[in-house]
Tab-separated table of C-alpha atoms in Angstrom:
chain	number	residue	atom	x	y	z
A	1	MET	CA	13.277	-1.936	-21.674
A	2	TYR	CA	10.483	-4.129	-20.774
A	3	LYS	CA	9.253	-5.004	-23.981
A	4	HIS	CA	13.142	-6.387	-24.408
A	5	LEU	CA	12.756	-8.084	-21.115
A	6	LYS	CA	9.567	-9.892	-22.156
A	7	ARG	CA	11.257	-11.401	-25.429
A	8	SER	CA	14.762	-12.194	-23.753
A	9	VAL	CA	13.285	-13.730	-20.479
A	10	ALA	CA	10.709	-15.757	-22.684
A	11	ALA	CA	13.709	-17.126	-24.394
A	12	LEU	CA	15.598	-17.916	-21.437
A	13	LEU	CA	12.731	-19.496	-19.617
A	14	ALA	CA	10.913	-21.300	-22.438
A	15	VAL	CA	11.827	-24.709	-20.916
A	16	GLY	CA	10.189	-25.615	-17.649
A	17	LEU	CA	7.558	-22.855	-17.079
A	18	VAL	CA	4.726	-24.821	-17.638
A	19	GLY	CA	1.853	-23.997	-15.316
A	20	THR	CA	0.305	-26.511	-12.760
A	21	MET	CA	-3.078	-27.503	-14.843
A	22	ALA	CA	-5.652	-29.286	-12.731
A	23	ALA	CA	-4.250	-32.830	-12.726
A	24	CYS	CA	-4.688	-34.469	-8.973
A	25	GLY	CA	-7.375	-36.591	-7.646
A	26	GLY	CA	-8.659	-39.721	-9.845
A	27	GLN	CA	-11.629	-41.542	-9.914
A	28	ALA	CA	-12.848	-44.764	-8.546
A	29	GLY	CA	-12.014	-47.879	-10.686
A	30	THR	CA	-15.451	-49.286	-10.287
A	31	ASN	CA	-19.033	-48.249	-9.797
A	32	THR	CA	-20.407	-50.319	-6.708
A	33	GLY	CA	-23.736	-48.820	-6.714
A	34	ALA	CA	-26.096	-45.602	-6.213
A	35	SER	CA	-24.539	-45.145	-2.786
A	36	LYS	CA	-21.180	-44.530	-3.823
A	37	ASP	CA	-22.544	-42.418	-6.991
A	38	SER	CA	-24.340	-40.342	-4.425
A	39	ALA	CA	-21.164	-39.816	-2.279
A	40	LYS	CA	-19.344	-38.792	-5.123
A	41	ALA	CA	-21.655	-36.136	-6.227
A	42	ASP	CA	-21.954	-34.746	-2.579
A	43	THR	CA	-18.220	-34.530	-2.396
A	44	LYS	CA	-17.977	-32.664	-5.798
A	45	SER	CA	-20.718	-30.648	-4.748
A	46	ALA	CA	-18.825	-29.730	-1.451
A	47	GLN	CA	-15.491	-29.330	-3.323
A	48	PRO	CA	-16.157	-27.595	-6.344
A	49	PHE	CA	-12.413	-27.308	-7.311
A	50	ALA	CA	-11.624	-30.799	-6.598
A	51	GLY	CA	-8.306	-31.814	-8.187
A	52	LYS	CA	-7.228	-28.105	-8.903
A	53	LYS	CA	-3.705	-26.892	-8.095
A	54	ILE	CA	-2.954	-23.001	-8.016
A	55	THR	CA	0.423	-21.509	-7.067
A	56	VAL	CA	0.428	-18.283	-5.087
A	57	PHE	CA	3.481	-15.808	-4.736
A	58	ALA	CA	2.985	-13.997	-1.547
A	59	LEU	CA	4.811	-11.405	0.321
A	60	ASN	CA	6.894	-12.339	3.608
A	61	HIS	CA	4.548	-10.576	5.742
A	62	PRO	CA	1.835	-10.918	8.681
A	63	TRP	CA	-0.811	-10.700	6.372
A	64	SER	CA	0.628	-13.760	4.379
A	65	ASP	CA	1.350	-15.536	7.777
A	66	THR	CA	-2.478	-15.417	8.701
A	67	ILE	CA	-3.574	-16.596	5.274
A	68	LYS	CA	-1.092	-19.959	5.282
A	69	ALA	CA	-2.219	-20.586	8.908
A	70	SER	CA	-5.875	-20.822	7.390
A	71	LEU	CA	-4.869	-22.523	4.331
A	72	LYS	CA	-6.140	-26.161	5.364
A	73	GLU	CA	-9.562	-24.871	5.891
A	74	PHE	CA	-9.803	-23.318	2.302
A	75	GLU	CA	-8.277	-26.387	0.830
A	76	ALA	CA	-10.703	-28.668	2.646
A	77	SER	CA	-13.679	-26.741	1.344
A	78	SER	CA	-12.661	-25.830	-2.099
A	79	GLY	CA	-10.895	-29.293	-2.969
A	80	MET	CA	-7.943	-27.456	-4.257
A	81	LYS	CA	-4.452	-27.231	-3.370
A	82	VAL	CA	-2.517	-24.102	-2.949
A	83	ASP	CA	1.436	-24.131	-3.394
A	84	PHE	CA	1.521	-20.991	-0.987
A	85	GLN	CA	5.107	-19.196	-1.526
A	86	LEU	CA	6.199	-16.920	0.942
A	87	ILE	CA	9.027	-14.512	-0.919
A	88	GLY	CA	10.670	-11.206	0.525
A	89	GLU	CA	10.099	-8.013	-1.134
A	90	ASP	CA	12.928	-7.537	-3.299
A	91	GLN	CA	13.012	-11.084	-4.431
A	92	LEU	CA	9.237	-10.982	-5.087
A	93	SER	CA	9.713	-8.039	-7.661
A	94	GLN	CA	12.550	-9.961	-9.306
A	95	LYS	CA	10.560	-13.071	-9.434
A	96	LEU	CA	7.824	-11.465	-10.804
A	97	ALA	CA	9.425	-9.591	-13.594
A	98	VAL	CA	10.731	-12.853	-14.665
A	99	GLN	CA	7.760	-15.069	-14.639
A	100	ILE	CA	5.078	-12.732	-15.621
A	101	ALA	CA	7.014	-10.684	-18.273
A	102	SER	CA	8.136	-14.210	-19.792
A	103	GLY	CA	4.561	-15.001	-20.199
A	104	ALA	CA	4.492	-17.964	-17.527
A	105	VAL	CA	1.178	-19.451	-16.351
A	106	ASP	CA	2.680	-19.794	-12.959
A	107	PRO	CA	2.009	-18.097	-10.410
A	108	ASP	CA	-1.637	-17.975	-10.842
A	109	VAL	CA	-2.252	-15.360	-8.142
A	110	PHE	CA	0.467	-12.907	-7.026
A	111	MET	CA	0.776	-10.087	-4.681
A	112	TYR	CA	2.008	-6.623	-5.955
A	113	ARG	CA	2.038	-2.972	-5.171
A	114	PRO	CA	-0.520	-1.404	-7.163
A	115	TYR	CA	0.761	2.191	-6.537
A	116	MET	CA	3.913	1.171	-7.970
A	117	ASP	CA	3.184	-1.459	-10.513
A	118	LYS	CA	-0.344	-1.512	-11.883
A	119	ILE	CA	0.048	0.839	-14.980
A	120	LEU	CA	3.045	-1.178	-16.050
A	121	TYR	CA	1.197	-4.509	-15.465
A	122	HIS	CA	-1.886	-3.482	-16.891
A	123	LYS	CA	-0.297	-1.884	-20.077
A	124	ASN	CA	1.650	-5.005	-20.691
A	125	GLY	CA	-1.602	-7.268	-19.971
A	126	TRP	CA	-0.100	-9.171	-17.287
A	127	THR	CA	-3.008	-8.980	-14.851
A	128	THR	CA	-6.696	-10.528	-15.518
A	129	PRO	CA	-9.383	-7.624	-14.819
A	130	LEU	CA	-11.686	-8.922	-11.815
A	131	ASN	CA	-14.889	-6.698	-12.787
A	132	ASP	CA	-16.612	-9.630	-13.768
A	133	TYR	CA	-15.470	-11.883	-10.653
A	134	VAL	CA	-16.004	-9.418	-7.882
A	135	ASN	CA	-20.127	-9.016	-7.885
A	136	LYS	CA	-20.741	-12.943	-8.857
A	137	ASP	CA	-21.147	-13.826	-5.110
A	138	PRO	CA	-23.510	-11.283	-3.105
A	139	LYS	CA	-22.017	-12.611	0.103
A	140	TYR	CA	-18.685	-11.252	-0.792
A	141	ASP	CA	-19.935	-7.899	-0.779
A	142	PHE	CA	-17.608	-6.039	-2.971
A	143	ALA	CA	-19.219	-2.607	-2.043
A	144	ASP	CA	-17.927	-3.074	1.532
A	145	PHE	CA	-14.114	-2.236	0.354
A	146	ALA	CA	-13.079	1.238	0.814
A	147	LYS	CA	-13.440	3.349	-2.153
A	148	SER	CA	-9.842	4.749	-2.079
A	149	SER	CA	-8.393	1.127	-1.856
A	150	ILE	CA	-10.485	0.139	-5.044
A	151	ASP	CA	-9.324	3.408	-6.923
A	152	ALA	CA	-5.923	2.477	-6.068
A	153	SER	CA	-6.234	-0.846	-7.685
A	154	THR	CA	-8.079	0.377	-10.827
A	155	ILE	CA	-7.042	1.675	-14.248
A	156	ASP	CA	-8.781	2.376	-17.296
A	157	ASN	CA	-11.963	1.405	-15.395
A	158	LYS	CA	-10.596	-2.098	-14.842
A	159	ILE	CA	-10.229	-3.376	-11.374
A	160	THR	CA	-6.739	-4.992	-11.738
A	161	SER	CA	-6.236	-6.439	-8.157
A	162	ILE	CA	-8.076	-6.834	-4.605
A	163	PRO	CA	-6.485	-4.664	-1.829
A	164	VAL	CA	-5.143	-6.803	1.212
A	165	TYR	CA	-3.009	-4.353	3.142
A	166	THR	CA	-3.832	-0.653	3.117
A	167	ASP	CA	-1.991	2.581	4.344
A	168	GLN	CA	-3.221	5.696	5.419
A	169	PHE	CA	-1.426	9.008	6.065
A	170	VAL	CA	-2.075	10.194	9.518
A	171	LEU	CA	-0.352	12.543	12.226
A	172	TYR	CA	1.417	11.156	15.349
A	173	TYR	CA	2.073	13.425	18.269
A	174	ARG	CA	3.178	13.466	21.814
A	175	LYS	CA	0.255	13.799	24.255
A	176	ASP	CA	2.113	14.531	27.105
A	177	ILE	CA	4.118	17.249	25.427
A	178	LEU	CA	1.082	19.083	23.851
A	179	GLU	CA	-0.932	18.597	27.256
A	180	LYS	CA	2.053	20.113	29.450
A	181	ASN	CA	2.411	23.360	26.878
A	182	GLY	CA	-1.304	23.663	26.448
A	183	ILE	CA	-1.371	23.030	22.817
A	184	ALA	CA	-4.551	21.425	21.200
A	185	VAL	CA	-3.978	18.688	18.483
A	186	PRO	CA	-3.623	20.578	15.376
A	187	LYS	CA	-6.365	20.615	12.997
A	188	THR	CA	-5.005	22.999	10.258
A	189	MET	CA	-1.545	23.121	8.532
A	190	VAL	CA	-0.940	26.434	10.219
A	191	GLU	CA	-1.792	25.308	13.497
A	192	LEU	CA	0.665	22.456	13.117
A	193	GLU	CA	3.542	24.537	11.990
A	194	ALA	CA	2.999	26.989	14.704
A	195	ALA	CA	3.046	24.259	17.488
A	196	ALA	CA	6.127	22.720	15.803
A	197	LYS	CA	7.706	26.193	16.257
A	198	LYS	CA	6.714	26.536	19.871
A	199	LEU	CA	7.955	23.097	20.869
A	200	HIS	CA	11.278	23.172	18.822
A	201	ASP	CA	14.273	22.869	20.856
A	202	PRO	CA	17.282	21.357	19.331
A	203	GLY	CA	19.801	22.586	22.263
A	204	LYS	CA	17.773	19.914	24.084
A	205	GLU	CA	17.742	17.459	21.006
A	206	PHE	CA	13.837	17.824	20.868
A	207	TYR	CA	12.501	18.853	17.570
A	208	GLY	CA	9.170	20.234	16.667
A	209	PHE	CA	8.716	17.769	13.628
A	210	VAL	CA	10.362	14.882	11.930
A	211	GLY	CA	9.426	13.188	8.858
A	212	ARG	CA	10.944	11.641	5.668
A	213	GLY	CA	13.643	13.562	3.850
A	214	GLN	CA	15.385	11.335	1.577
A	215	ARG	CA	14.595	12.557	-1.943
A	216	ASN	CA	12.642	9.189	-3.279
A	217	ALA	CA	11.368	8.179	-0.093
A	218	LEU	CA	9.898	11.565	0.888
A	219	VAL	CA	7.420	11.707	-2.064
A	220	THR	CA	4.855	9.590	-0.118
A	221	ALA	CA	4.893	11.759	2.600
A	222	VAL	CA	4.729	15.242	0.690
A	223	SER	CA	2.026	14.001	-1.461
A	224	SER	CA	-0.693	14.278	1.278
A	225	PHE	CA	0.653	18.148	1.868
A	226	VAL	CA	0.607	18.854	-1.600
A	227	PHE	CA	-3.222	17.580	-1.958
A	228	SER	CA	-4.183	19.259	0.948
A	229	GLU	CA	-3.077	22.496	-0.654
A	230	GLY	CA	-5.161	21.709	-3.919
A	231	GLY	CA	-2.043	20.256	-5.978
A	232	ASP	CA	-1.269	17.149	-7.443
A	233	PHE	CA	1.607	15.308	-9.327
A	234	MET	CA	-0.199	15.100	-12.590
A	235	LYS	CA	-3.219	17.050	-14.234
A	236	ASP	CA	-4.677	15.961	-17.481
A	237	GLY	CA	-1.996	13.498	-18.057
A	238	LYS	CA	0.629	16.165	-17.789
A	239	ALA	CA	3.242	16.855	-15.279
A	240	ALA	CA	1.944	19.571	-12.579
A	241	ILE	CA	4.419	19.633	-10.021
A	242	ASN	CA	5.059	23.554	-10.548
A	243	THR	CA	1.654	24.824	-10.110
A	244	PRO	CA	1.022	27.328	-7.357
A	245	GLU	CA	-0.794	24.878	-5.337
A	246	ALA	CA	1.799	22.139	-5.557
A	247	ILE	CA	4.562	24.339	-4.805
A	248	LYS	CA	2.774	25.370	-1.611
A	249	GLY	CA	2.129	21.913	-0.324
A	250	PHE	CA	5.963	21.239	-1.178
A	251	GLN	CA	7.096	24.497	0.500
A	252	LEU	CA	4.975	23.720	3.641
A	253	TYR	CA	6.705	20.252	4.131
A	254	ALA	CA	10.106	21.455	3.596
A	255	ASP	CA	9.871	24.247	5.853
A	256	LEU	CA	8.571	21.657	8.432
A	257	ILE	CA	11.533	19.345	8.115
A	258	LYS	CA	13.976	22.012	7.765
A	259	ASN	CA	13.256	24.499	10.158
A	260	TYR	CA	11.599	21.998	13.084
A	261	GLY	CA	13.519	18.536	12.052
A	262	PRO	CA	16.845	17.283	13.450
A	263	GLN	CA	20.120	17.455	11.677
A	264	GLY	CA	20.566	15.053	8.977
A	265	VAL	CA	16.870	14.732	8.017
A	266	LEU	CA	17.708	14.638	4.272
A	267	ASN	CA	19.070	11.441	4.780
A	268	MET	CA	16.100	9.801	6.403
A	269	SER	CA	13.531	7.447	5.310
A	270	TRP	CA	10.514	6.388	7.509
A	271	PRO	CA	12.745	3.905	9.678
A	272	GLN	CA	15.039	6.721	10.718
A	273	ALA	CA	12.279	9.258	11.345
A	274	ALA	CA	10.299	6.763	13.239
A	275	GLY	CA	13.348	6.149	15.452
A	276	ILE	CA	13.680	9.639	16.371
A	277	PHE	CA	9.926	9.956	17.177
A	278	ALA	CA	10.196	6.666	19.618
A	279	GLN	CA	13.264	7.799	21.373
A	280	GLY	CA	11.043	10.953	22.508
A	281	LYS	CA	12.908	13.524	20.645
A	282	ALA	CA	10.177	14.944	18.392
A	283	ALA	CA	6.628	16.404	19.062
A	284	PHE	CA	5.103	15.662	15.720
A	285	TYR	CA	5.478	13.048	13.082
A	286	THR	CA	3.626	12.498	9.767
A	287	GLU	CA	3.714	8.993	8.544
A	288	THR	CA	1.582	5.935	7.177
A	289	ALA	CA	-0.451	4.213	10.129
A	290	SER	CA	0.732	0.850	9.279
A	291	VAL	CA	4.103	1.464	10.942
A	292	TYR	CA	2.881	2.567	14.037
A	293	LYS	CA	4.021	-0.324	16.204
A	294	ASN	CA	7.638	1.051	15.573
A	295	THR	CA	6.780	3.753	17.797
A	296	THR	CA	4.805	1.926	20.233
A	297	ASP	CA	6.548	-1.122	20.812
A	298	PRO	CA	8.174	-1.465	24.221
A	299	GLU	CA	11.311	-2.893	22.973
A	300	LYS	CA	11.611	-0.049	20.332
A	301	SER	CA	10.038	3.064	22.051
A	302	LEU	CA	10.887	5.384	25.254
A	303	VAL	CA	7.419	6.928	24.798
A	304	LYS	CA	5.176	3.879	24.217
A	305	ASP	CA	2.391	5.384	26.223
A	306	LYS	CA	2.682	8.901	25.262
A	307	ILE	CA	1.950	8.822	21.762
A	308	GLY	CA	-1.420	10.031	20.086
A	309	PHE	CA	-2.905	9.774	16.702
A	310	ALA	CA	-4.943	12.047	14.640
A	311	GLN	CA	-6.197	12.875	11.085
A	312	LEU	CA	-3.737	14.916	9.041
A	313	PRO	CA	-4.361	18.499	9.475
A	314	ALA	CA	-5.985	20.464	6.928
A	315	GLY	CA	-4.344	22.632	4.354
A	316	SER	CA	-6.165	25.405	2.301
A	317	ALA	CA	-7.938	22.865	0.081
A	318	GLY	CA	-8.886	20.764	3.071
A	319	THR	CA	-7.968	17.281	4.791
A	320	LYS	CA	-6.674	15.322	1.745
A	321	PRO	CA	-4.464	12.366	3.360
A	322	TYR	CA	-3.577	9.576	1.003
A	323	SER	CA	-5.471	6.301	1.507
A	324	ILE	CA	-4.126	3.434	-0.867
A	325	ALA	CA	-3.784	-0.003	-1.340
A	326	ALA	CA	-0.211	-0.940	-0.277
A	327	TRP	CA	-0.283	-4.463	-1.562
A	328	ALA	CA	-2.753	-6.394	-3.543
A	329	LEU	CA	-3.790	-9.829	-4.958
A	330	ALA	CA	-3.804	-9.922	-8.879
A	331	ILE	CA	-4.562	-12.872	-11.047
A	332	ASN	CA	-1.871	-13.708	-13.784
A	333	SER	CA	-3.508	-13.076	-17.208
A	334	LYS	CA	-1.754	-16.316	-18.567
A	335	SER	CA	-3.127	-18.589	-15.595
A	336	VAL	CA	-5.078	-21.622	-16.888
A	337	ASN	CA	-6.835	-21.571	-13.481
A	338	LYS	CA	-8.621	-18.095	-13.396
A	339	ASP	CA	-11.832	-19.380	-11.699
A	340	ALA	CA	-9.986	-21.283	-8.921
A	341	SER	CA	-7.576	-18.624	-8.478
A	342	TRP	CA	-10.558	-16.081	-7.946
A	343	GLU	CA	-11.927	-18.872	-5.687
A	344	PHE	CA	-8.871	-18.352	-3.504
A	345	MET	CA	-8.713	-14.719	-3.875
A	346	GLN	CA	-12.567	-14.387	-2.832
A	347	TRP	CA	-11.819	-16.594	0.078
A	348	ALA	CA	-8.712	-14.637	1.216
A	349	THR	CA	-10.444	-11.186	1.195
A	350	ASN	CA	-13.671	-12.023	2.568
A	351	LYS	CA	-14.958	-10.277	5.705
A	352	GLU	CA	-13.878	-13.162	7.826
A	353	MET	CA	-10.245	-13.288	6.972
A	354	VAL	CA	-9.796	-9.681	6.392
A	355	LEU	CA	-10.964	-9.603	10.260
A	356	LYS	CA	-8.369	-12.242	10.938
A	357	THR	CA	-5.575	-10.323	9.027
A	358	GLN	CA	-6.460	-6.876	10.619
A	359	ARG	CA	-6.340	-8.504	14.344
A	360	SER	CA	-2.763	-9.572	13.301
A	361	GLY	CA	-2.135	-5.910	12.880
A	362	VAL	CA	-2.486	-5.179	9.131
A	363	PRO	CA	-4.826	-2.219	8.340
A	364	GLY	CA	-7.507	-3.983	6.092
A	365	PRO	CA	-9.562	-2.640	3.280
A	366	ARG	CA	-13.040	-3.446	4.645
A	367	ASN	CA	-15.270	-0.853	6.076
A	368	SER	CA	-17.337	-3.267	8.106
A	369	VAL	CA	-14.245	-4.850	9.765
A	370	TRP	CA	-13.163	-1.390	10.893
A	371	SER	CA	-16.754	-0.530	12.425
A	372	GLN	CA	-16.547	-3.770	14.444
A	373	LYS	CA	-14.976	-4.085	18.190
A	374	GLU	CA	-12.945	-7.185	17.289
A	375	GLY	CA	-11.478	-5.235	14.027
A	376	VAL	CA	-10.255	-2.007	15.849
A	377	GLU	CA	-9.423	-3.484	19.646
A	378	THR	CA	-5.865	-4.578	18.453
A	379	PHE	CA	-5.146	-0.770	17.439
A	380	PRO	CA	-4.671	2.245	19.640
A	381	PRO	CA	-8.312	3.839	19.683
A	382	ASP	CA	-7.353	7.224	18.187
A	383	LEU	CA	-5.316	5.445	15.450
A	384	ALA	CA	-8.180	3.249	14.607
A	385	ALA	CA	-10.466	6.747	14.238
A	386	ALA	CA	-8.163	8.313	12.203
A	387	ILE	CA	-7.762	5.444	9.808
A	388	GLN	CA	-11.603	5.071	9.497
A	389	GLU	CA	-11.872	8.840	8.793
A	390	THR	CA	-8.848	8.574	6.405
A	391	MET	CA	-10.397	5.793	4.459
A	392	LYS	CA	-13.470	7.707	4.110
A	393	ILE	CA	-12.014	10.877	2.328
A	394	GLY	CA	-8.374	9.877	1.280
A	395	VAL	CA	-6.872	10.065	-2.116
A	396	GLY	CA	-6.180	6.845	-3.720
A	397	HIS	CA	-2.659	7.525	-4.920
A	398	ASN	CA	0.613	8.715	-3.049
A	399	VAL	CA	3.224	8.773	-5.820
A	400	PRO	CA	3.074	9.885	-9.417
A	401	GLU	CA	0.910	7.759	-11.418
A	402	VAL	CA	3.293	6.614	-14.230
A	403	ILE	CA	5.090	3.530	-15.336
A	404	SER	CA	8.769	4.964	-14.181
A	405	VAL	CA	7.475	5.587	-10.730
A	406	GLY	CA	11.108	5.424	-9.308
A	407	GLU	CA	12.422	8.100	-11.673
A	408	ALA	CA	9.690	10.353	-11.327
A	409	ARG	CA	9.750	10.131	-7.363
A	410	ASP	CA	13.471	11.353	-7.748
A	411	ALA	CA	12.380	14.168	-9.885
A	412	VAL	CA	9.510	15.211	-7.401
A	413	GLY	CA	11.578	14.886	-4.479
A	414	SER	CA	14.148	16.855	-5.450
A	415	VAL	CA	11.692	19.928	-5.209
A	416	VAL	CA	11.630	19.249	-1.278
A	417	VAL	CA	15.321	18.750	-1.222
A	418	LYS	CA	16.175	21.756	-3.058
A	419	ALA	CA	14.260	23.917	-0.916
A	420	VAL	CA	15.446	22.536	2.316
A	421	LEU	CA	18.955	23.349	1.040
A	422	GLY	CA	17.837	27.120	0.658
A	423	GLU	CA	17.412	26.826	-3.374
A	424	ASP	CA	14.733	28.754	-4.964
A	425	ILE	CA	11.682	26.399	-4.939
A	426	LYS	CA	9.954	27.943	-7.854
A	427	ALA	CA	12.949	27.155	-10.064
A	428	ALA	CA	13.504	23.717	-8.712
A	429	ALA	CA	9.784	23.249	-9.302
A	430	ASP	CA	10.174	24.340	-12.804
A	431	LYS	CA	12.871	22.193	-13.512
A	432	ALA	CA	11.659	19.084	-11.797
A	433	ASN	CA	8.093	19.583	-13.762
A	434	ALA	CA	10.212	19.259	-17.165
A	435	GLU	CA	11.985	16.137	-16.069
A	436	PHE	CA	9.077	14.571	-14.980
A	437	GLN	CA	7.156	15.619	-18.013
A	438	ALA	CA	10.053	13.898	-20.170
A	439	ILE	CA	9.436	10.641	-18.069
A	440	ILE	CA	5.945	10.782	-18.744
A	441	ASP	CA	6.664	11.320	-22.376
A	442	LYS	CA	9.215	8.301	-22.607
A	443	ASP	CA	6.694	6.155	-20.604
A	444	LYS	CA	4.379	6.275	-23.713
A	445	THR	CA	6.679	4.532	-25.942
A	446	LYS	CA	7.122	1.822	-23.543
């Protein structure tokens, strides 16, 4: 499909898709002396990319708002102009599919989701490997990035993007309810299930646990349960969702949402689950840390001051929550301004800018920023601690690492859905594994 798209889109968009080349900024008409020559040299030195212009496609998001607000400083120091375009998520995906697949030189830099798109983009040669860029300037301190976030942006030992916004899977809980019932914050999955069972009181519309239940959406949530039981979606390049370890993780999550969750849980993605928790109707909720404001916002939450956060409880294989690069910056392989593009990316992801974006509520990828008071003071202290610990130990993926991620998520999620509906989970896992393997095989032909 993508080969066909690449050919057809190229034909449709052959006219008008010429990239922005370095063109602005002229030279003085006459040389009036050594002082002006010196001034020019100083300006050129101070603005190494004078006359360059790059185009950036960015997600309409608080991270992008912070970057845009600081762009004039960057343009003044670098000399380049940045056409920074803010685009909604669906529109961004569509625009990239057209521009990048057609071989257009614009945008030079773009935001995308590595966990969903990096394999397709890398296989088709749409991203520029950054290995030769990341260590050019020691002050950039590439080693400061959390390993899990870089793992999530790397394929075939090629760094395909630089993470800007990260997700860590953590436990949300009601501090007041646990204290009232003399229950300690669960450290293991066994303790979590026991506490959910004890607190579950559906007659009073209070539930022991809430989480994603929609087939496709639940996959990112159940991934950490599967990892913590020693399983994964794939092993040695083959489908592995019917291993005993994976099934144990699926079963644990299915039991939590089936036995201790609200009615209609199979129709819930994270906004609905977060809403139940924010209304004070659940004791526990497992979700990415980045949506925490949906449960603590005074305008949305009835329990804003009663919520605690902790590291995901340990399964039989330990604590293995995901920690991924949710969004990242990449350079278009067709860009004619790669060095200028890297200059922008290096600035947008340096320590100072990551601190600025993190203070706006965006969990960043740099360890040093999380170790600073200024980097954590805008987050609840226990959430900041849970994020830091998860960044150290987290697994760098939370969906099957294939090209056809959406199809694969449907296959994987069906295991949990069927278990919740009372079907045999081993049979469901075997069937889903065969479907997933067929997707893997099909992707090899793309």
